[in-house]
Amino acid sequence: MKFLLFTLLCALLVVFLNLIAPFWVVMIAIASVATLVRPSGWAGFFGGGVGMGLAWLGQALLISMSTSSTLPDKMGILMGLGSGLAVFGLTTALGFILGGLSGLTGVLFRNLIQKKPSDVYLG
Amino acid sequence: MKILSFLSVLLLTCVLAIGGANSIGQLPPLAFLLDPNQGFWQNSYSEDQLAEEALSLENLQAPVEVVYDEQLIPHLYAENELDLYRAQGYITAKHRLWQMEFQTRAAAGRLAELVGPMALELDRMTRRKGLAYGAELGIDYLKKEDPATLALVEAYADGVNQYIGQLTDARLPIEYKILNYKPEAWSAYKSLLLLKYMSDMLVGDRDLEYSNLKKILGKAKLDRLYPEFPKENDPVIEKERIWEFQSLYPPKPDSLNYPEETLQLEALTQPIEGTGSNNWAVSGKKTKNGHPILANDPHLSLNLPSLWYSMQLSTPAHTVKGATLPGALGVISGFNHDIAWGVTNATKDTRDWFKITFQNASRKAYKYGQEWKATEFRIEEIKIKGQETYLDTVVYTHYGPVVYDKTFKSDRQDVNFALRWIVHQGNSNEQKTFLQLNKAKNHAAYTEALMTYAAPAQNFVFASKTGDIAMRIQGKFPLKWKEQGKFFMDGADPRMEWQGYIPFEHNPNTLNPERGFVSSANQHPVDSTYPYYTFDHSYEHYRNRRLNSKLAGMEQITVDDMKALQYDSYNLQAAESLPILLNLLTGNTNSSKDAQKYLSDLKAWDYFADPNKKGQTLYSIWFAETVESIWRELMDQGSPVVRPNNYQTIALMRDNPEDEVFDVHMAAGIQTAHYHVQVGFDSLLVAMKKWEADEGTYEWANYKKTTIQHLVPNFKAFSVPDVYTGGGPGILNATGNRHGASWRMVVELGPTVKAFGIYPGGQSGNPGSRFYANFIPIWASGDYVNFDLKKKEDQSGILFKTILN
């Protein structure tokens, strides 16, 4: 459940925050949300990754469909990837890695600061 | 343990985030580039999808309305000129910012800043030629002499800068995203620099090569192989023109000593062969509707984003439309309600070299007559991406910058040559000329507008609604004695100095000539009766004769006839030389099946370089290989030289096939033109065998491979290769592999002006836009888009409107 919630939050962050801020601000935000939502380590990684990766893929698809631009193909050739399809793939993969690592960073940070208070609480 | 795993993941995340936001080596900043919200995906939108009803442009006195037609050509309606040019700057930047910036960086010798050490030598050369120095003087001149024009140029710069100020990451042109840099502020200086850059693109000289040739061949042979006027001279200004002014032609001083050494310098880049242009105007008495028709097609490097950007610029006092140069104000080749004008390069040697004798190694003084003159030092700071700044000291003499010295492109420590060039002189005002032309209403206003124009010299064609047609060769031309500046000169001898300048009133011109048309195609400006020294190596000998013979024979001319003439692919050089080649091939020893096939293709060819013609391909290779063979020994003797032009080579083959120039000293026996034609033919067979094996068909378009190339040649995906179109160098449709008609315009000056235009590109500078290259197929097939002047209230054919306020 937390995984789904976290994934959804990450995707929303990309959709709204990324509009006005560069990707690294979104990464910090994903890490912060991971600290608050407290998914498990794996859920943090995959939630952040799937959230950001899918959001980027969705946005790229939306732009591509609404513009019918040949730019993805041109970029594919320019970047040595061969085709526009590979550019979609790379965009998704990069979004996944950046989002996933941000989520994991947030989770691990939470674990770090959580340790002492929980010890105190347990006495 | 937790700390360790946290820190290692944090580190990895940070590395990826920072790595993704920055270039690594030649790689672009990947995450920034691929982010759909800010990166390249955002450049997928075409301009009409991003249309805004209103945009903020400060410092306007009244709102400016911008109406885009269906081709994305903006029509600007302003209340006054300051507002108009501020808006022109803003709108041009909106569609062409990266290109404007890139071109002026190239002109300033600042490419190494972007691409690293590979551009250092190019930057040094650009700076040593003194383009930036010329532009600085130009700004000083405007400050002192013409603050009114300066105010307009500054308004334009303000428009560009306001656009840059409003630019979001998402809307940043894609080239910035890939190369990972940001636009910097525009300035009036950059606009002037761009105009100087045009001089650099269009002006060459062969002083180095001619100096070497004189030494190798001797003066008599040089004059025979490289005559200053061709036998069939068909100049820009009709031969019948009588020169009524008192010439200031200076006498040649006696017993001059030229620098004697054979020179091994690396020659400056020259305008590429095939760079040239056509323009003409026919008077109403030759046209079907009785109105003058004007046509212009400048041939330049075929690039994307295109060099040209189309606009209509209107105030209540004037309306002008045509091709603008992004970065410069007004329209460069265009028309208004009353007149039309166009430009071609007026070739003439205006770049000369003077040998400098320094007093000592400090280079603080150089010999001039009996005295030592002081030099000035200009330190050029060349920033290099990823390296320390390079400091280049350039010595300036009163002639100009010492381009070649011990540190640059010279194999000898004692060789110093200064460049004298009109571009280094501040007292010219090309920008004003175009602003005045935009508003000119008649021949007198056109002539007056040209009076402030110095460089690059142009043949300005003119036609007016009142029925006048005219041509004026305008530029600041040094006053030279015979052969002055043809060879490197001795800067220590004051008699070698330019003798002043030809008065503008003496520049060749004609108004309403008897023959009913005016025309220019980069040929000799005048015939030999013009009372001033006229020389250049690169005059055209074919396009001009084809054009004039067609125009002379035509009556009842229509706009469609003029369009067809711009697209004319008749290869006059081939028509005159292929029969000679075929004739000299008698006794051809090669009777293979291929040889017979090619010969029958050639014999069946009608000399039109249409895209599907095979004869044009075969001829172009055979002729090039033959010429190569004829002049091989001359070209291979070690120092830079230039071949006699094709026209002279063909004349030699035709008139003196047994001339001693055809003899190959390295080969046994005595060779004649036959020998070289056979060598050329054998080379053709070898080349074709390879071509047919690798590429298949040898139809002309497939062989020529016309390519409209992105300004960054590495960005191949943004280029348009293999455009199916005819023409070639020396042909009216001068479209070769990388050069050709960069803008075509035909204007009929009737009661309502009818105009058509096209260029190989599109109005958008964005490779993701549908307007990036949409003109190319239209251009390639010889068609045009409508360029009629548009009234503000005209609501038809509108893509979208934007109000600037």
Tab-separated table of C-alpha atoms in Angstrom, chain B residues 85-362:
chain	number	residue	atom	x	y	z
B	85	TYR	CA	13.200	47.380	-34.664
B	86	ARG	CA	12.798	46.559	-30.978
B	87	ALA	CA	10.070	44.138	-32.039
B	88	GLN	CA	12.189	42.841	-34.941
B	89	GLY	CA	14.936	41.976	-32.464
B	90	TYR	CA	12.474	40.272	-30.133
B	91	ILE	CA	10.675	38.248	-32.809
B	92	THR	CA	13.868	37.265	-34.626
B	93	ALA	CA	15.380	36.060	-31.362
B	94	LYS	CA	12.192	34.122	-30.624
B	95	HIS	CA	12.728	32.045	-33.766
B	96	ARG	CA	16.457	32.221	-34.475
B	97	LEU	CA	18.309	33.047	-31.249
B	98	TRP	CA	20.859	30.241	-31.275
B	99	GLN	CA	21.910	30.886	-34.847
B	100	MET	CA	22.313	34.664	-34.322
B	101	GLU	CA	24.479	34.032	-31.339
B	102	PHE	CA	26.491	31.249	-32.921
B	103	GLN	CA	27.260	33.257	-36.049
B	104	THR	CA	28.451	36.269	-34.095
B	105	ARG	CA	30.561	34.048	-31.881
B	106	ALA	CA	32.174	32.652	-35.006
B	107	ALA	CA	32.666	36.191	-36.318
B	108	ALA	CA	34.275	37.257	-33.051
B	109	GLY	CA	36.643	34.284	-33.028
B	110	ARG	CA	34.984	32.749	-29.969
B	111	LEU	CA	34.180	29.216	-31.078
B	112	ALA	CA	36.874	27.581	-28.915
B	113	GLU	CA	34.864	28.792	-25.924
B	114	LEU	CA	32.095	26.420	-26.990
B	115	VAL	CA	33.823	23.502	-28.635
B	116	GLY	CA	37.306	23.486	-27.161
B	117	PRO	CA	40.818	23.536	-28.589
B	118	MET	CA	39.824	22.188	-32.004
B	119	ALA	CA	38.566	25.670	-32.940
B	120	LEU	CA	41.600	27.577	-31.661
B	121	GLU	CA	43.382	27.996	-35.000
B	122	LEU	CA	40.147	29.098	-36.658
B	123	ASP	CA	39.528	31.624	-33.890
B	124	ARG	CA	43.065	32.952	-34.196
B	125	MET	CA	42.631	33.411	-37.925
B	126	THR	CA	39.286	35.180	-37.499
B	127	ARG	CA	40.779	37.547	-34.955
B	128	ARG	CA	43.945	38.163	-36.920
B	129	LYS	CA	41.818	39.200	-39.880
B	130	GLY	CA	40.466	41.936	-37.624
B	131	LEU	CA	36.701	41.504	-38.002
B	132	ALA	CA	36.047	42.429	-34.375
B	133	TYR	CA	38.420	45.368	-34.693
B	134	GLY	CA	36.424	46.586	-37.708
B	135	ALA	CA	33.128	46.251	-35.840
B	136	GLU	CA	34.514	48.231	-32.878
B	137	LEU	CA	35.490	51.048	-35.225
B	138	GLY	CA	32.027	50.811	-36.777
B	139	ILE	CA	30.359	51.363	-33.398
B	140	ASP	CA	32.632	54.344	-32.684
B	141	TYR	CA	31.642	55.788	-36.037
B	142	LEU	CA	27.926	55.418	-35.304
B	143	LYS	CA	28.369	57.032	-31.885
B	144	LYS	CA	30.020	60.058	-33.435
B	145	GLU	CA	28.347	60.419	-36.791
B	146	ASP	CA	24.990	58.680	-36.759
B	147	PRO	CA	23.381	58.414	-33.312
B	148	ALA	CA	19.961	58.025	-34.965
B	149	THR	CA	20.937	54.704	-36.560
B	150	LEU	CA	22.730	53.640	-33.389
B	151	ALA	CA	19.520	54.212	-31.404
B	152	LEU	CA	17.686	51.819	-33.742
B	153	VAL	CA	20.443	49.200	-33.537
B	154	GLU	CA	20.307	49.486	-29.743
B	155	ALA	CA	16.526	49.132	-29.747
B	156	TYR	CA	16.959	45.907	-31.733
B	157	ALA	CA	19.528	44.683	-29.200
B	158	ASP	CA	17.118	45.537	-26.383
B	159	GLY	CA	14.422	43.455	-28.089
B	160	VAL	CA	16.768	40.479	-28.367
B	161	ASN	CA	17.848	40.867	-24.745
B	162	GLN	CA	14.295	41.110	-23.441
B	163	TYR	CA	13.580	37.829	-25.192
B	164	ILE	CA	16.669	36.240	-23.649
B	165	GLY	CA	15.543	37.565	-20.250
B	166	GLN	CA	12.143	35.869	-20.608
B	167	LEU	CA	13.537	32.585	-21.867
B	168	THR	CA	12.707	29.518	-19.744
B	169	ASP	CA	14.758	26.321	-19.762
B	170	ALA	CA	11.971	24.585	-21.614
B	171	ARG	CA	11.993	27.099	-24.454
B	172	LEU	CA	15.791	27.278	-24.741
B	173	PRO	CA	16.826	26.368	-28.330
B	174	ILE	CA	17.896	22.746	-28.503
B	175	GLU	CA	21.484	23.484	-29.547
B	176	TYR	CA	22.113	25.198	-26.203
B	177	LYS	CA	20.749	22.122	-24.440
B	178	ILE	CA	22.999	19.750	-26.347
B	179	LEU	CA	26.141	21.896	-26.219
B	180	ASN	CA	25.324	22.908	-22.640
B	181	TYR	CA	25.679	26.667	-22.659
B	182	LYS	CA	23.405	29.646	-22.279
B	183	PRO	CA	22.795	32.659	-24.533
B	184	GLU	CA	24.593	35.834	-23.569
B	185	ALA	CA	23.423	39.410	-23.989
B	186	TRP	CA	23.119	40.842	-27.493
B	187	SER	CA	24.517	44.272	-28.337
B	188	ALA	CA	24.652	46.829	-31.132
B	189	TYR	CA	28.264	45.762	-31.631
B	190	LYS	CA	27.159	42.230	-32.488
B	191	SER	CA	24.819	43.477	-35.200
B	192	LEU	CA	27.718	45.321	-36.841
B	193	LEU	CA	29.991	42.339	-36.385
B	194	LEU	CA	27.507	40.205	-38.285
B	195	LEU	CA	27.696	42.570	-41.262
B	196	LYS	CA	31.507	42.389	-41.136
B	197	TYR	CA	31.194	38.613	-41.116
B	198	MET	CA	29.312	38.840	-44.406
B	199	SER	CA	32.385	40.568	-45.862
B	200	ASP	CA	34.517	37.729	-44.646
B	201	MET	CA	32.218	35.188	-46.293
B	202	LEU	CA	32.113	37.005	-49.605
B	203	VAL	CA	35.513	38.583	-50.115
B	204	GLY	CA	38.666	36.752	-51.092
B	205	ASP	CA	42.001	37.529	-52.661
B	206	ARG	CA	44.644	35.548	-54.463
B	207	ASP	CA	47.603	37.826	-53.842
B	208	LEU	CA	49.620	34.993	-52.312
B	209	GLU	CA	48.966	32.636	-55.212
B	210	TYR	CA	49.571	35.303	-57.854
B	211	SER	CA	52.839	36.324	-56.176
B	212	ASN	CA	54.009	32.732	-56.378
B	213	LEU	CA	52.732	32.310	-59.935
B	214	LYS	CA	54.618	35.380	-61.103
B	215	LYS	CA	57.787	33.867	-59.759
B	216	ILE	CA	57.145	30.384	-61.157
B	217	LEU	CA	55.741	31.289	-64.565
B	218	GLY	CA	57.233	34.694	-65.234
B	219	LYS	CA	55.131	37.751	-65.928
B	220	ALA	CA	54.509	37.077	-69.638
B	221	LYS	CA	53.182	33.575	-69.126
B	222	LEU	CA	51.140	34.686	-66.135
B	223	ASP	CA	49.459	37.336	-68.279
B	224	ARG	CA	48.796	34.817	-71.029
B	225	LEU	CA	47.247	32.158	-68.772
B	226	TYR	CA	45.501	34.541	-66.388
B	227	PRO	CA	44.296	37.467	-68.516
B	228	GLU	CA	42.460	40.216	-66.639
B	229	PHE	CA	39.609	40.333	-69.153
B	230	PRO	CA	38.172	37.356	-71.065
B	231	LYS	CA	37.671	37.383	-74.809
B	232	GLU	CA	33.889	37.374	-74.539
B	233	ASN	CA	33.435	39.801	-71.675
B	234	ASP	CA	29.769	40.268	-70.796
B	235	PRO	CA	30.042	42.628	-67.824
B	236	VAL	CA	27.506	43.725	-65.210
B	237	ILE	CA	27.250	47.231	-66.608
B	238	GLU	CA	26.427	46.979	-70.303
B	239	LYS	CA	29.388	47.500	-72.647
B	240	GLU	CA	27.648	50.378	-74.389
B	241	ARG	CA	27.889	52.496	-71.231
B	242	ILE	CA	30.016	55.605	-71.745
B	243	TRP	CA	31.962	56.869	-68.728
B	244	GLU	CA	31.592	60.629	-68.637
B	245	PHE	CA	33.463	61.510	-65.448
B	246	GLN	CA	37.066	62.615	-65.058
B	247	SER	CA	38.953	59.566	-63.835
B	248	LEU	CA	41.464	59.770	-60.988
B	249	TYR	CA	43.341	56.694	-62.267
B	250	PRO	CA	46.832	56.974	-60.747
B	251	PRO	CA	49.923	56.270	-62.882
B	252	LYS	CA	52.011	53.227	-62.035
B	253	PRO	CA	55.255	54.188	-60.270
B	254	ASP	CA	58.500	53.232	-62.018
B	255	SER	CA	60.842	50.453	-60.940
B	256	LEU	CA	58.912	48.987	-58.047
B	257	ASN	CA	60.455	46.179	-56.059
B	258	TYR	CA	58.083	43.459	-54.991
B	259	PRO	CA	58.902	41.042	-52.171
B	260	GLU	CA	60.840	38.345	-53.962
B	261	GLU	CA	60.610	35.186	-51.917
B	262	THR	CA	58.344	32.335	-52.928
B	263	LEU	CA	55.848	32.121	-50.132
B	264	GLN	CA	54.823	29.042	-48.246
B	265	LEU	CA	52.128	30.681	-46.171
B	266	GLU	CA	48.885	28.886	-45.643
B	267	ALA	CA	46.349	30.804	-47.694
B	268	LEU	CA	43.382	32.440	-45.997
B	269	THR	CA	40.115	30.673	-46.591
B	270	GLN	CA	38.512	31.867	-49.805
B	271	PRO	CA	34.863	32.145	-50.674
B	272	ILE	CA	34.076	28.667	-51.974
B	273	GLU	CA	33.801	28.341	-55.722
B	274	GLY	CA	30.166	28.502	-56.632
B	275	THR	CA	29.498	31.133	-54.004
B	276	GLY	CA	27.902	33.898	-55.993
B	277	SER	CA	24.526	35.221	-56.893
B	278	ASN	CA	22.219	36.378	-59.643
B	279	ASN	CA	20.063	39.436	-59.819
B	280	TRP	CA	18.319	41.237	-62.614
B	281	ALA	CA	15.472	43.546	-63.468
B	282	VAL	CA	13.572	43.807	-66.724
B	283	SER	CA	11.860	47.006	-67.761
B	284	GLY	CA	8.136	47.241	-68.448
B	285	LYS	CA	8.709	47.370	-72.191
B	286	LYS	CA	9.873	43.734	-72.107
B	287	THR	CA	7.161	42.377	-69.821
B	288	LYS	CA	3.674	41.132	-70.602
B	289	ASN	CA	1.947	43.357	-68.062
B	290	GLY	CA	4.127	46.372	-68.798
B	291	HIS	CA	5.501	46.483	-65.230
B	292	PRO	CA	9.146	46.023	-64.255
B	293	ILE	CA	10.035	42.656	-62.739
B	294	LEU	CA	12.993	42.184	-60.395
B	295	ALA	CA	14.631	38.911	-59.410
B	296	ASN	CA	17.362	38.069	-56.927
B	297	ASP	CA	18.924	34.815	-55.782
B	298	PRO	CA	22.051	35.014	-53.592
B	299	HIS	CA	24.054	31.782	-53.638
B	300	LEU	CA	25.611	30.992	-50.320
B	301	SER	CA	26.408	28.061	-48.140
B	302	LEU	CA	23.210	26.020	-47.707
B	303	ASN	CA	22.644	25.848	-43.973
B	304	LEU	CA	20.042	25.129	-41.343
B	305	PRO	CA	18.844	27.181	-39.652
B	306	SER	CA	18.816	29.161	-42.875
B	307	LEU	CA	20.939	32.279	-43.150
B	308	TRP	CA	17.756	34.130	-44.116
B	309	TYR	CA	14.624	34.870	-42.156
B	310	SER	CA	11.568	36.325	-43.893
B	311	MET	CA	9.627	39.205	-42.412
B	312	GLN	CA	7.324	42.045	-43.223
B	313	LEU	CA	8.099	45.234	-41.300
B	314	SER	CA	5.486	47.981	-41.212
B	315	THR	CA	5.038	51.407	-39.697
B	316	PRO	CA	2.355	53.885	-40.772
B	317	ALA	CA	5.057	55.437	-43.013
B	318	HIS	CA	6.420	52.330	-44.742
B	319	THR	CA	5.962	48.611	-45.334
B	320	VAL	CA	8.795	46.380	-46.481
B	321	LYS	CA	9.060	42.632	-46.921
B	322	GLY	CA	11.729	40.149	-47.933
B	323	ALA	CA	14.730	38.368	-46.485
B	324	THR	CA	16.345	39.587	-43.277
B	325	LEU	CA	19.628	38.444	-41.748
B	326	PRO	CA	18.989	37.373	-38.150
B	327	GLY	CA	21.043	39.851	-36.146
B	328	ALA	CA	20.832	42.755	-38.597
B	329	LEU	CA	18.060	45.347	-38.814
B	330	GLY	CA	15.570	45.705	-41.610
B	331	VAL	CA	15.272	43.710	-44.812
B	332	ILE	CA	18.416	42.910	-46.827
B	333	SER	CA	16.882	41.751	-50.114
B	334	GLY	CA	13.279	42.787	-50.595
B	335	PHE	CA	10.660	45.268	-51.729
B	336	ASN	CA	8.113	47.800	-50.531
B	337	HIS	CA	5.052	49.406	-52.151
B	338	ASP	CA	7.238	51.436	-54.515
B	339	ILE	CA	10.546	49.715	-55.200
B	340	ALA	CA	12.341	46.389	-55.072
B	341	TRP	CA	16.042	45.748	-54.721
B	342	GLY	CA	18.407	42.810	-54.527
B	343	VAL	CA	22.066	42.055	-54.036
B	344	THR	CA	24.841	39.999	-55.555
B	345	ASN	CA	28.446	40.010	-54.546
B	346	ALA	CA	30.457	42.595	-56.478
B	347	THR	CA	33.688	40.703	-56.836
B	348	LYS	CA	36.806	42.867	-56.929
B	349	ASP	CA	40.139	42.525	-55.191
B	350	THR	CA	39.803	44.784	-52.134
B	351	ARG	CA	42.099	42.839	-49.814
B	352	ASP	CA	45.821	43.498	-50.150
B	353	TRP	CA	48.944	42.340	-48.388
B	354	PHE	CA	52.004	44.349	-47.393
B	355	LYS	CA	55.301	42.890	-46.307
B	356	ILE	CA	56.329	44.424	-42.992
B	357	THR	CA	59.980	44.963	-42.070
B	358	PHE	CA	60.253	45.314	-38.303
B	359	GLN	CA	63.069	47.363	-36.800
B	360	ASN	CA	63.925	44.595	-34.368
B	361	ALA	CA	62.516	41.609	-32.546
B	362	SER	CA	60.399	43.782	-30.274
